[in-house]
mmCIF file of C-alpha atoms in Angstrom:
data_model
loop_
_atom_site.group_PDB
_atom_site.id
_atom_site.type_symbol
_atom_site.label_atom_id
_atom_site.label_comp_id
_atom_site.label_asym_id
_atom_site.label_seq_id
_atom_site.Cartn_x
_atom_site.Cartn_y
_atom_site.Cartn_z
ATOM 1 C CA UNK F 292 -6.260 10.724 26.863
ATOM 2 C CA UNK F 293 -5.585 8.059 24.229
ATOM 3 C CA UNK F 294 -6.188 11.079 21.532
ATOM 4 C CA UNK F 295 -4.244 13.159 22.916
ATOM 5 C CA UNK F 296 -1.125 10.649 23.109
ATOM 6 C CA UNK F 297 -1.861 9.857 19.799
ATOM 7 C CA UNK F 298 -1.433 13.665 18.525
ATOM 8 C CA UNK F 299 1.756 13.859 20.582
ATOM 9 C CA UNK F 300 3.219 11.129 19.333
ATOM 10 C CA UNK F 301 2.390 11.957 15.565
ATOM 11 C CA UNK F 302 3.648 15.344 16.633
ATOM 12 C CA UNK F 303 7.091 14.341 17.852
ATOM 13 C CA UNK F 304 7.098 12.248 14.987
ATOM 14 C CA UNK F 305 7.018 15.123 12.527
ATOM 15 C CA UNK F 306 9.346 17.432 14.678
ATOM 16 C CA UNK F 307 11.953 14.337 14.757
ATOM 17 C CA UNK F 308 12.197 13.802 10.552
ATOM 18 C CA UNK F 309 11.542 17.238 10.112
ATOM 19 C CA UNK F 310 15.207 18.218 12.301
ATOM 20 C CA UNK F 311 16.818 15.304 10.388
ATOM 21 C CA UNK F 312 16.265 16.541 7.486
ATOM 22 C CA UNK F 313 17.084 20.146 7.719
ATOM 23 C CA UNK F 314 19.838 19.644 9.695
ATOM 24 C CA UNK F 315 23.053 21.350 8.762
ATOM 25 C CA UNK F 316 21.387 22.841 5.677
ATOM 26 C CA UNK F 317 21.064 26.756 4.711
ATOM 27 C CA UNK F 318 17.638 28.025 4.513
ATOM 28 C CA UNK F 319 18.574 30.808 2.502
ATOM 29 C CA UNK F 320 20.738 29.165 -0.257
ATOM 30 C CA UNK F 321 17.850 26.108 -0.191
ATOM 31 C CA UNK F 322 14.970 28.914 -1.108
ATOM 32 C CA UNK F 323 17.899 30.689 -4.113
ATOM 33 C CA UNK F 324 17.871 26.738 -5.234
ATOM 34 C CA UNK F 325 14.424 26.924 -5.663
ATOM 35 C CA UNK F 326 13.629 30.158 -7.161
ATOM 36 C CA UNK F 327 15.965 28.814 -9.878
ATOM 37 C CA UNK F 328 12.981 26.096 -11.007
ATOM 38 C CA UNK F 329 11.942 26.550 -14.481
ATOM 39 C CA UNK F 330 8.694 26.932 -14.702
ATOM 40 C CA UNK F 331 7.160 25.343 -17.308
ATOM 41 C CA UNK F 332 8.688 22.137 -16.701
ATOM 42 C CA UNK F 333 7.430 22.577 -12.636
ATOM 43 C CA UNK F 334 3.737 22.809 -14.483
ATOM 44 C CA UNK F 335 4.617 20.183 -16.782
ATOM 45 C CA UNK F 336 5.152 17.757 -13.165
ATOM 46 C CA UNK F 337 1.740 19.117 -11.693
ATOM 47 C CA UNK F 338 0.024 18.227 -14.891
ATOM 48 C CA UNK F 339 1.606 14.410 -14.385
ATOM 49 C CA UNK F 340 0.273 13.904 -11.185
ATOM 50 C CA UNK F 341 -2.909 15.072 -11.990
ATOM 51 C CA UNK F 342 -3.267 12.741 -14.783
ATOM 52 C CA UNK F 343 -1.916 9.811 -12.248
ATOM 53 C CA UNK F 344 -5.538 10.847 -10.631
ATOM 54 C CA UNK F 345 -7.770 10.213 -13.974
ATOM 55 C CA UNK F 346 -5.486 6.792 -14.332
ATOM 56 C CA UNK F 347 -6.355 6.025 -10.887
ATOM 57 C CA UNK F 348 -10.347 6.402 -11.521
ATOM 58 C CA UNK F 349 -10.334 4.452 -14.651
ATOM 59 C CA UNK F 350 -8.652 1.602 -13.353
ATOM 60 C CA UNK F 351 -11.529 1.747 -9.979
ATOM 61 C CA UNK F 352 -14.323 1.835 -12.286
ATOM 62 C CA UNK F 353 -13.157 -1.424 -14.008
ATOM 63 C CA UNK F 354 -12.016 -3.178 -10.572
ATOM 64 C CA UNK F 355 -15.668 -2.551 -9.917
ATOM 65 C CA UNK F 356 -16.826 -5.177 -12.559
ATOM 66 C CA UNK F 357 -20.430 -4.532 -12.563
ATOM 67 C CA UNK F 358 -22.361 -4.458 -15.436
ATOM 68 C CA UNK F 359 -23.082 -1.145 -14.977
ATOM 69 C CA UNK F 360 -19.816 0.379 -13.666
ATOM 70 C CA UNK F 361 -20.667 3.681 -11.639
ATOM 71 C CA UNK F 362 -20.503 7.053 -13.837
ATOM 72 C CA UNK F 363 -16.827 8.651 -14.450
ATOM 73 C CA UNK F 364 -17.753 11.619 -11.483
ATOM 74 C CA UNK F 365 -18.853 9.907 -8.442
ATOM 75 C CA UNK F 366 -15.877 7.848 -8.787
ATOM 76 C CA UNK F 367 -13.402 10.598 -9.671
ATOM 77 C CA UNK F 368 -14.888 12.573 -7.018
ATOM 78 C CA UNK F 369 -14.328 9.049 -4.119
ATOM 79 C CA UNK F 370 -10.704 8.980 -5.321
ATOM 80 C CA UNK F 371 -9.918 12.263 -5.313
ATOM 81 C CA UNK F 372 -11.318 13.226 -1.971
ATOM 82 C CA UNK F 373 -10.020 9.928 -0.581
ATOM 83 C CA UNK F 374 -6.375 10.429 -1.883
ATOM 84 C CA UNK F 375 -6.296 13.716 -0.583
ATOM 85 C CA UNK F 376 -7.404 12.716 2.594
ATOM 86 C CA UNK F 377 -4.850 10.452 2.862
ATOM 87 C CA UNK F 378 -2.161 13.171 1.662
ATOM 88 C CA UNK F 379 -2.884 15.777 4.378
ATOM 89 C CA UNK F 380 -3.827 12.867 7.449
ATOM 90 C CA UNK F 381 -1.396 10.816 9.294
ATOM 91 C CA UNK F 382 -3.455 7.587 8.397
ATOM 92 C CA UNK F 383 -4.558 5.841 5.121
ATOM 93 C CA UNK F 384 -7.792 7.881 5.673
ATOM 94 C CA UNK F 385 -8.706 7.403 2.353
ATOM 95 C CA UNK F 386 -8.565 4.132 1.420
ATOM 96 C CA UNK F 387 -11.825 3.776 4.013
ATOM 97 C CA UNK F 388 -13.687 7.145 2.557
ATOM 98 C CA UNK F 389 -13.128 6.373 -1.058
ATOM 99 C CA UNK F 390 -15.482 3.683 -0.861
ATOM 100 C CA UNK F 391 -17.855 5.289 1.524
ATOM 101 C CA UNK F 392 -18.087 8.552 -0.638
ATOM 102 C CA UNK F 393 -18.340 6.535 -3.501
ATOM 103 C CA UNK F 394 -21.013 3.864 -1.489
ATOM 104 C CA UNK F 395 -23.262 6.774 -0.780
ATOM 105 C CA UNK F 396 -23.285 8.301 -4.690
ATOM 106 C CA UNK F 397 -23.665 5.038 -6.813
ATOM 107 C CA UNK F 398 -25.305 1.600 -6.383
ATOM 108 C CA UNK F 399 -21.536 0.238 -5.616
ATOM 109 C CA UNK F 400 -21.724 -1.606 -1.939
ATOM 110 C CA UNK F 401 -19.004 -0.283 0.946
ATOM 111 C CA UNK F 402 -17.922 -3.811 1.420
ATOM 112 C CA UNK F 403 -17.657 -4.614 -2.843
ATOM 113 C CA UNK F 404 -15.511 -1.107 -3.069
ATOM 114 C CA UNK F 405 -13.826 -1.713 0.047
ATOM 115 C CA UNK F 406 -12.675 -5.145 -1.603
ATOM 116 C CA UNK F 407 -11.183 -3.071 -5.046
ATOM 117 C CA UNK F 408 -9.233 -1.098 -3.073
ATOM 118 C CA UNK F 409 -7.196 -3.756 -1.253
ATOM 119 C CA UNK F 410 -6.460 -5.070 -5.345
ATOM 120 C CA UNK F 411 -5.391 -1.197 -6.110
ATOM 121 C CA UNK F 412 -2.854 -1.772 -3.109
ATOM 122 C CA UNK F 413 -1.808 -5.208 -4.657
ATOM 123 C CA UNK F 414 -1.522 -3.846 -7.813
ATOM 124 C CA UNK F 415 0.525 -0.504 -6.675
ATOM 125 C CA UNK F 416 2.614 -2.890 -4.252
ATOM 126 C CA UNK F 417 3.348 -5.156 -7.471
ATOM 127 C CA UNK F 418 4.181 -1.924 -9.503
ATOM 128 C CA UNK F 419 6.480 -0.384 -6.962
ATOM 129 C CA UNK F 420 8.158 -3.727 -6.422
ATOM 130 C CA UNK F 421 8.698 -4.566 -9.672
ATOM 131 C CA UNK F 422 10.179 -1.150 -10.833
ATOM 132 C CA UNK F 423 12.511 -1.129 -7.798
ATOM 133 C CA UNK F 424 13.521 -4.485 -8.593
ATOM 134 C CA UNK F 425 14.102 -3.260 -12.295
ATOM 135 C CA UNK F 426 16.572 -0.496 -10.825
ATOM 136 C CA UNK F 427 18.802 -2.751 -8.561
ATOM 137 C CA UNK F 428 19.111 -5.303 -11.376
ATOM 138 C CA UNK F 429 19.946 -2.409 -13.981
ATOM 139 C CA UNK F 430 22.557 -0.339 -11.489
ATOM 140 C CA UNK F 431 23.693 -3.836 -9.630
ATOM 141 C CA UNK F 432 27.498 -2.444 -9.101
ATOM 142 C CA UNK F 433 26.803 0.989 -9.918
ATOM 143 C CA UNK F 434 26.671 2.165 -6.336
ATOM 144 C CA UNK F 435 29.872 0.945 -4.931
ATOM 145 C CA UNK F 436 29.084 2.930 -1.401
ATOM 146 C CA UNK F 437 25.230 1.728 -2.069
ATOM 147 C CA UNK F 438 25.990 -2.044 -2.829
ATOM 148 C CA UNK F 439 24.318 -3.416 0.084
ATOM 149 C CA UNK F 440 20.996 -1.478 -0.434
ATOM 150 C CA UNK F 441 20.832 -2.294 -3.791
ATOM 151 C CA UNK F 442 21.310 -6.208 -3.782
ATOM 152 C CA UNK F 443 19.600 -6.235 -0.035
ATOM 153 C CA UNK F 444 16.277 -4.244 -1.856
ATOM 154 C CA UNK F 445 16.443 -6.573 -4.925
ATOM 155 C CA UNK F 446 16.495 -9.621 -2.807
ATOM 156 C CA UNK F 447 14.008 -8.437 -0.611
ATOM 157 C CA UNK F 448 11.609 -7.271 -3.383
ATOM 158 C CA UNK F 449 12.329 -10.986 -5.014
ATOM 159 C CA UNK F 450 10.731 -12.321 -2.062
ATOM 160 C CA UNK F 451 7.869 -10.120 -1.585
ATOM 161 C CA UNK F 452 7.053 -10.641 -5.019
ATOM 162 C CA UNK F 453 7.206 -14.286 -4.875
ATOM 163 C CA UNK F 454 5.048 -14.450 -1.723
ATOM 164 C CA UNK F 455 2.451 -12.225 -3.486
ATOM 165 C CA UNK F 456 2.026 -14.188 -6.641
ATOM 166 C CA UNK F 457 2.090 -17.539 -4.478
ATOM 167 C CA UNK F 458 -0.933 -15.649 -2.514
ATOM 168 C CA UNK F 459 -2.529 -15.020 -5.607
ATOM 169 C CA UNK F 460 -2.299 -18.115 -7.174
ATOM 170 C CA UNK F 461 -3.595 -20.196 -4.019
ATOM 171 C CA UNK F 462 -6.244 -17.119 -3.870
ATOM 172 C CA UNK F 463 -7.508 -18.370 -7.530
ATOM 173 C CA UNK F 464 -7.212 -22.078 -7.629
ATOM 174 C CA UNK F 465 -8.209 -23.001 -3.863
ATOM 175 C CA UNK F 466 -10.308 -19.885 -2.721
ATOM 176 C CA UNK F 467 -12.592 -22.454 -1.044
ATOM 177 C CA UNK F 468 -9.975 -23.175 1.440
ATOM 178 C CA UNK F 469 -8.717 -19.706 1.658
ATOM 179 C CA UNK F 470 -12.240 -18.248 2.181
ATOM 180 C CA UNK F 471 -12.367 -21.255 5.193
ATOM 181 C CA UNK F 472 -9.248 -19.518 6.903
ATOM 182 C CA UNK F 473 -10.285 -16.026 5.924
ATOM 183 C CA UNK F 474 -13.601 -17.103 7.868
ATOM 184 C CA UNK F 475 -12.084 -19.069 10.782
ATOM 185 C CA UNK F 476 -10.073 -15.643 11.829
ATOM 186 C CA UNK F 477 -13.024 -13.701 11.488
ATOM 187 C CA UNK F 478 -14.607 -15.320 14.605
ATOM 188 C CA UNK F 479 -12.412 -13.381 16.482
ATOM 189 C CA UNK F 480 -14.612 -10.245 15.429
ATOM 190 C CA UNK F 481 -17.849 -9.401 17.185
ATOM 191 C CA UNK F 482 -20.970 -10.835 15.469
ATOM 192 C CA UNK F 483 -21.995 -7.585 13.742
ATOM 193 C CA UNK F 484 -18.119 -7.425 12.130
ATOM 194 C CA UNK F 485 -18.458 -11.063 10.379
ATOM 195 C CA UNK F 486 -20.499 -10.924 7.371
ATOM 196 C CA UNK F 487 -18.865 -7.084 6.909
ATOM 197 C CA UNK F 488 -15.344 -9.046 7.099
ATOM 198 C CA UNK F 489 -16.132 -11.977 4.428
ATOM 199 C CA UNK F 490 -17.547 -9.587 2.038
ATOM 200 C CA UNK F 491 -14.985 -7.637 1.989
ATOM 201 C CA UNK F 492 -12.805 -10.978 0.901
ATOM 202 C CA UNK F 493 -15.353 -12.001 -1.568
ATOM 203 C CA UNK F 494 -15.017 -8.352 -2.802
ATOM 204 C CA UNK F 495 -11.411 -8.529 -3.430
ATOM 205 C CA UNK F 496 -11.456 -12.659 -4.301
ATOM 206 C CA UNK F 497 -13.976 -11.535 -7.267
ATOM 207 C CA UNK F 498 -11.588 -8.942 -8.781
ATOM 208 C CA UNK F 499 -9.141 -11.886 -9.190
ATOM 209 C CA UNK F 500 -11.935 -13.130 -12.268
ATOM 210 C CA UNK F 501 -10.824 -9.576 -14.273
ATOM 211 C CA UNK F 502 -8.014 -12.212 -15.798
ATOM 212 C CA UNK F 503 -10.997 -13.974 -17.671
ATOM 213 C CA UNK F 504 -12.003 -11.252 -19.183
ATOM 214 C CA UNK F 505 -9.115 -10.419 -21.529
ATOM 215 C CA UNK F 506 -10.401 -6.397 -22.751
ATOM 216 C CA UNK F 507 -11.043 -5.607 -18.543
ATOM 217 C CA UNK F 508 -7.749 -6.492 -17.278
ATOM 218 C CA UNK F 509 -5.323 -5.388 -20.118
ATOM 219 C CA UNK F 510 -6.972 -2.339 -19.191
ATOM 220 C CA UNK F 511 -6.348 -2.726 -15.523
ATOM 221 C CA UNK F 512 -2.493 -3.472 -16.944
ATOM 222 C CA UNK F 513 -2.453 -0.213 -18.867
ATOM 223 C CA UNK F 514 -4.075 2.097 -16.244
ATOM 224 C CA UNK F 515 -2.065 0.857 -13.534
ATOM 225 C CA UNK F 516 1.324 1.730 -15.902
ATOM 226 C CA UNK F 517 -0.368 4.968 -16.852
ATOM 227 C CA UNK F 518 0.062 5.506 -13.007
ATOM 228 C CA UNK F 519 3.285 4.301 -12.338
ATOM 229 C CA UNK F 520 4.717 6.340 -15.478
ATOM 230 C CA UNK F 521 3.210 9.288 -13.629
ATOM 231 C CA UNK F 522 4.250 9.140 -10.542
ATOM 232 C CA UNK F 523 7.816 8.613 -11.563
ATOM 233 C CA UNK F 524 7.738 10.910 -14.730
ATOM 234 C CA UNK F 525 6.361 13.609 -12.073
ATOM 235 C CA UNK F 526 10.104 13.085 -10.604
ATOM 236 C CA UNK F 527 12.165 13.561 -13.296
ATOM 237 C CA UNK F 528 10.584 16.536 -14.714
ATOM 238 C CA UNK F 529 11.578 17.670 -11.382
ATOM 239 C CA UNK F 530 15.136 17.179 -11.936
ATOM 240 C CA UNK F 531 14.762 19.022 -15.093
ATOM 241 C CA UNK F 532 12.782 21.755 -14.105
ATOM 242 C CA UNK F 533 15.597 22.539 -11.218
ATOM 243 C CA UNK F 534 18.251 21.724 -13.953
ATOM 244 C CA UNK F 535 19.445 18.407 -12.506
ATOM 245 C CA UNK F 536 20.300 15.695 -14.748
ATOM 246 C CA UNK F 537 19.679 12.060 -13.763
ATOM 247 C CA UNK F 538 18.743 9.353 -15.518
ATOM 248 C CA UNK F 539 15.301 8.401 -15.653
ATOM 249 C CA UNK F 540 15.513 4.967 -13.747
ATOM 250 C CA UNK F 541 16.765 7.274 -10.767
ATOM 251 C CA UNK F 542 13.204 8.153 -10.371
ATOM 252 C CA UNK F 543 12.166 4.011 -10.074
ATOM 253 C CA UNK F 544 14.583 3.873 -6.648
ATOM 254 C CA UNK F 545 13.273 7.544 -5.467
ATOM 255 C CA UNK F 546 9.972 6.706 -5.511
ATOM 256 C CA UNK F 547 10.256 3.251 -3.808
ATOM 257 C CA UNK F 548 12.323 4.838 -1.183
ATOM 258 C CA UNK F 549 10.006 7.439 -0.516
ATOM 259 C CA UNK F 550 7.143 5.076 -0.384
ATOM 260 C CA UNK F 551 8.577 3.978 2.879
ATOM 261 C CA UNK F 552 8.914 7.585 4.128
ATOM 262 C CA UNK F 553 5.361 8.195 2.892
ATOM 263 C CA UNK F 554 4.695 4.895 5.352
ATOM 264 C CA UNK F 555 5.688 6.504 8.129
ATOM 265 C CA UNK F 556 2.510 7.924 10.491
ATOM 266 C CA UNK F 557 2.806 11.805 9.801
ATOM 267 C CA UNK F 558 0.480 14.210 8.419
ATOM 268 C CA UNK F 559 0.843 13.902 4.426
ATOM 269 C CA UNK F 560 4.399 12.211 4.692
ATOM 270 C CA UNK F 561 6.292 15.092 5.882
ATOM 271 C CA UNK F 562 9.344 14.013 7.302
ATOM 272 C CA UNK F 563 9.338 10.885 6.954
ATOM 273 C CA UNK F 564 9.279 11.620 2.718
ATOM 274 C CA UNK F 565 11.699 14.490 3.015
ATOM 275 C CA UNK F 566 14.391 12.770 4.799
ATOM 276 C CA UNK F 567 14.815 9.545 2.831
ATOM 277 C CA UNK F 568 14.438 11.375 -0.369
ATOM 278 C CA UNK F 569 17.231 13.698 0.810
ATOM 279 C CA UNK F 570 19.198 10.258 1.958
ATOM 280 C CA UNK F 571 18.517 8.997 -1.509
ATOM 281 C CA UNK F 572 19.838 11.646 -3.569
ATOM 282 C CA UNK F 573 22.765 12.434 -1.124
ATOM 283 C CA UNK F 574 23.902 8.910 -0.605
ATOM 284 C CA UNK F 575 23.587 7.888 -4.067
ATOM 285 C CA UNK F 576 23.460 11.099 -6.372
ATOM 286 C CA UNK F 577 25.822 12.790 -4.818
ATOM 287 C CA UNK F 578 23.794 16.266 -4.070
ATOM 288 C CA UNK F 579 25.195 18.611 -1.547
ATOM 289 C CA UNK F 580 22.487 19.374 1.901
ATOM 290 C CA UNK F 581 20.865 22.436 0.458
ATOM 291 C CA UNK F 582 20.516 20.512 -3.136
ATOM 292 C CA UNK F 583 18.527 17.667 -1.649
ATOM 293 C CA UNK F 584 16.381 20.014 1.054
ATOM 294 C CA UNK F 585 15.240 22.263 -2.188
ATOM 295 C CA UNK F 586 14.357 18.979 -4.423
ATOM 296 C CA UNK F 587 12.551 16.623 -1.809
ATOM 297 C CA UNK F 588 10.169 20.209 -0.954
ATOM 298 C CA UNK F 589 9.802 20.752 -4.325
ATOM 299 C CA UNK F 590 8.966 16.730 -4.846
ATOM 300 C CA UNK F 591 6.559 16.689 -1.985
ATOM 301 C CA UNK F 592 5.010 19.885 -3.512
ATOM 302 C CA UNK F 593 4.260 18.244 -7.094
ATOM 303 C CA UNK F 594 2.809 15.189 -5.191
ATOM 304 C CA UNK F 595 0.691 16.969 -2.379
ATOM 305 C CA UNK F 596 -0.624 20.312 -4.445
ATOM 306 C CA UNK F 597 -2.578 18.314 -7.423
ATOM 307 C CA UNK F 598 -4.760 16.070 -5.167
ATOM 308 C CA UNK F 599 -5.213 18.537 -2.301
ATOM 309 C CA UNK F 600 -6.547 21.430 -4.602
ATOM 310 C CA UNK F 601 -8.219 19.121 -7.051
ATOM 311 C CA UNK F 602 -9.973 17.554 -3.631
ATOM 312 C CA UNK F 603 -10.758 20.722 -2.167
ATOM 313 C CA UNK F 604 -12.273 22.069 -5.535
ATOM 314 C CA UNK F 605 -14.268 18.848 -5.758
ATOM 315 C CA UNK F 606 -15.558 19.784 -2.101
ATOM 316 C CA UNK F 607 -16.669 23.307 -2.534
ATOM 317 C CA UNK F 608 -18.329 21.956 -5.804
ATOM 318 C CA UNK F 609 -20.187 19.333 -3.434
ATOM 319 C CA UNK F 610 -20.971 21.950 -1.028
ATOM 320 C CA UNK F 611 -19.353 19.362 1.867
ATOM 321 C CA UNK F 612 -18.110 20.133 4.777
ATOM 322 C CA UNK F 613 -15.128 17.913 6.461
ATOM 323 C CA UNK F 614 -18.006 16.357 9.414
ATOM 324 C CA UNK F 615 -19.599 15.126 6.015
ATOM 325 C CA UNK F 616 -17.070 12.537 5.483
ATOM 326 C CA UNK F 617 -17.130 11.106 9.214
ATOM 327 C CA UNK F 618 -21.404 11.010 8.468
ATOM 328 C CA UNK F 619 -20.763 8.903 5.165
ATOM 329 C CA UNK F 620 -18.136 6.760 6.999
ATOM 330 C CA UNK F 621 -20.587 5.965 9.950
ATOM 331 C CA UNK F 622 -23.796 5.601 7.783
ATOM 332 C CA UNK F 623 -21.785 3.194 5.428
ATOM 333 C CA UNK F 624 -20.564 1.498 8.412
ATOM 334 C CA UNK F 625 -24.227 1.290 10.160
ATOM 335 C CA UNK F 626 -25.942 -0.129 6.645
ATOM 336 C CA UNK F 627 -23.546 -2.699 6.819
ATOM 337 C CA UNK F 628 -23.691 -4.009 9.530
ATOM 338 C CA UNK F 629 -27.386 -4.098 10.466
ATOM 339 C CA UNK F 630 -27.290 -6.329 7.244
ATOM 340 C CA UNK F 631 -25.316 -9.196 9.701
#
């Protein structure tokens, strides 16, 4: 019963952002918009987000920090089936099969990989922050009907920020006393749960050591741009390709707006994505209904087709079937804990 609520809700979810946004919009002049798309530049944008993918395994296989990091494939092969998990499911699937795929290929512990991806989410959630900030500092009166969102987001972002690096800093120089408290709200677990639930904070405490070794976490710093410049370069090549012209730092408020749509519990973002893109570039751009239906498909497109066919690909390759994921998540799950 619980399932099926669930799948209604999600459902009714979907329906609800998916009206919103076509509302009051032409179907037929939205599909002559995009039939206009040049494209070489569209291919040019599926490229980008590819590479955002090879970025994305580099920067795991440092996180890592073992010795021996695990070879290039397993790893590409956790992210990529992980990250398209998590594009076509209305949960962060992925950020829990990454490191079980990846658990059952290599010598890399669940708990250890589990760990790096929580510091991929710090670092993304630092990126995001920072180039939003970056925007509403850079266009602070430039949106005289937008002036509220603009120096609300920058103040907001300003305090995230500051709360993070606070976090991070007490993480670093008093991680006995934030292990203690870590520890103290694990008792609220079952037994089996606890050792599972401080390894998985040693995990991400340890990555915090990449900033003593200098080579490791510049190139952390560089992959982690190399991602960011994707993902918003992916957007703008957009614009050109369906012969729009915005700046580029239009792209640095899209994408943190439609980080919050992606937030939102439907299948692969849609709805949620579509909607507050099309706000975006109506609100603030200026683009008529059928304008901003056309780009946000065409957005969600570049982001979604990449992973999913690259994932699928790296499936058939496999020979995996989609019951072989829930196996690797429950046999990760069961080695851990009988280790309690």
């Amino acid at each position: 019963m619980r399932r099926i609520l669930q799948v209604t809700f999600i459902a009714l979810l979907t329906i609800f952002f998916l009206g919103l946004f076509l509302w009051k919009s032409d179907l037929h002049d939205v599909w002559r918009i995009m039939t206009l798309t040049n494209p070489y530049w569209l291919a040019s944008a599926f490229l980008v987000n590819w590479m955002a993918l090879v970025f994305r395994t580099i920067r795991w296989r440092v996180l890592l920090a073992s010795p021996n990091p695990p070879a290039f494939y397993p790893t590409f092969f956790a992210n990529t089936t992980g990250y398209m998990l998590s594009t076509v499911l209305p949960i962060r699937a992925g950020d829990v099969a990454r490191p079980a795929l990846l658990a059952r290929r290599t010598n890399v512990r669940f708990a250890t990989a589990l760990g790096t991806v929580l510091t991929e989410r710090v670092l993304d959630l630092f990126s995001i922050l920072g180039i939003f900030l970056f925007f509403c500092v850079l266009r602070w009166n430039a949106f005289p009907n937008g002036t509220g969102v603009v120096h609300g987001g920058a103040i907001g972002c300003t305090i995230v920020l500051v709360a993070l690096v606070v976090f991070l800093i007490g993480l670093y120089f008093f991680s006995g006393t934030v292990r203690r408290l870590h520890e103290r709200i694990g008792r609220i677990l079952p037994r089996r749960f606890r050792e599972p639930w401080m390894k998985f904070f040693d995990a991400f405490a340890k990555t915090l050591a990449i900033t003593e070794r200098p080579r490791d976490f510049f190139t952390v710093i560089f992959a982690t741009a190399g991602v960011w410049l994707c993902l918003t370069a992916q957007y703008w090549l957009v614009f050109v390709a369906m012969h729009r012209q915005l700046p580029y730092d239009s792209t640095f408020f899209i994408s943190g707006v439609t980080t919050i749509g992606v937030a939102i519990p439907t299948p692969g973002g849609v709805g949620g994505f579509h909607k507050l893109c099309q706000w975006a570039l109506t609100s603030f751009y200026g683009f008529d209904i059928d304008s901003s239906v056309a780009i946000a498909l065409i957005l969600h497109l570049v982001g979604a087709v990449p992973v999913v066919l690259t994932g699928v690909a790296l499936f058939a390759r496999e020979g995996l079937r989609w019951r072989d994921l829930t196996h690797a998540a429950d046999d990760v799950a069961g080695d851990t804990t009988s280790q309690s």
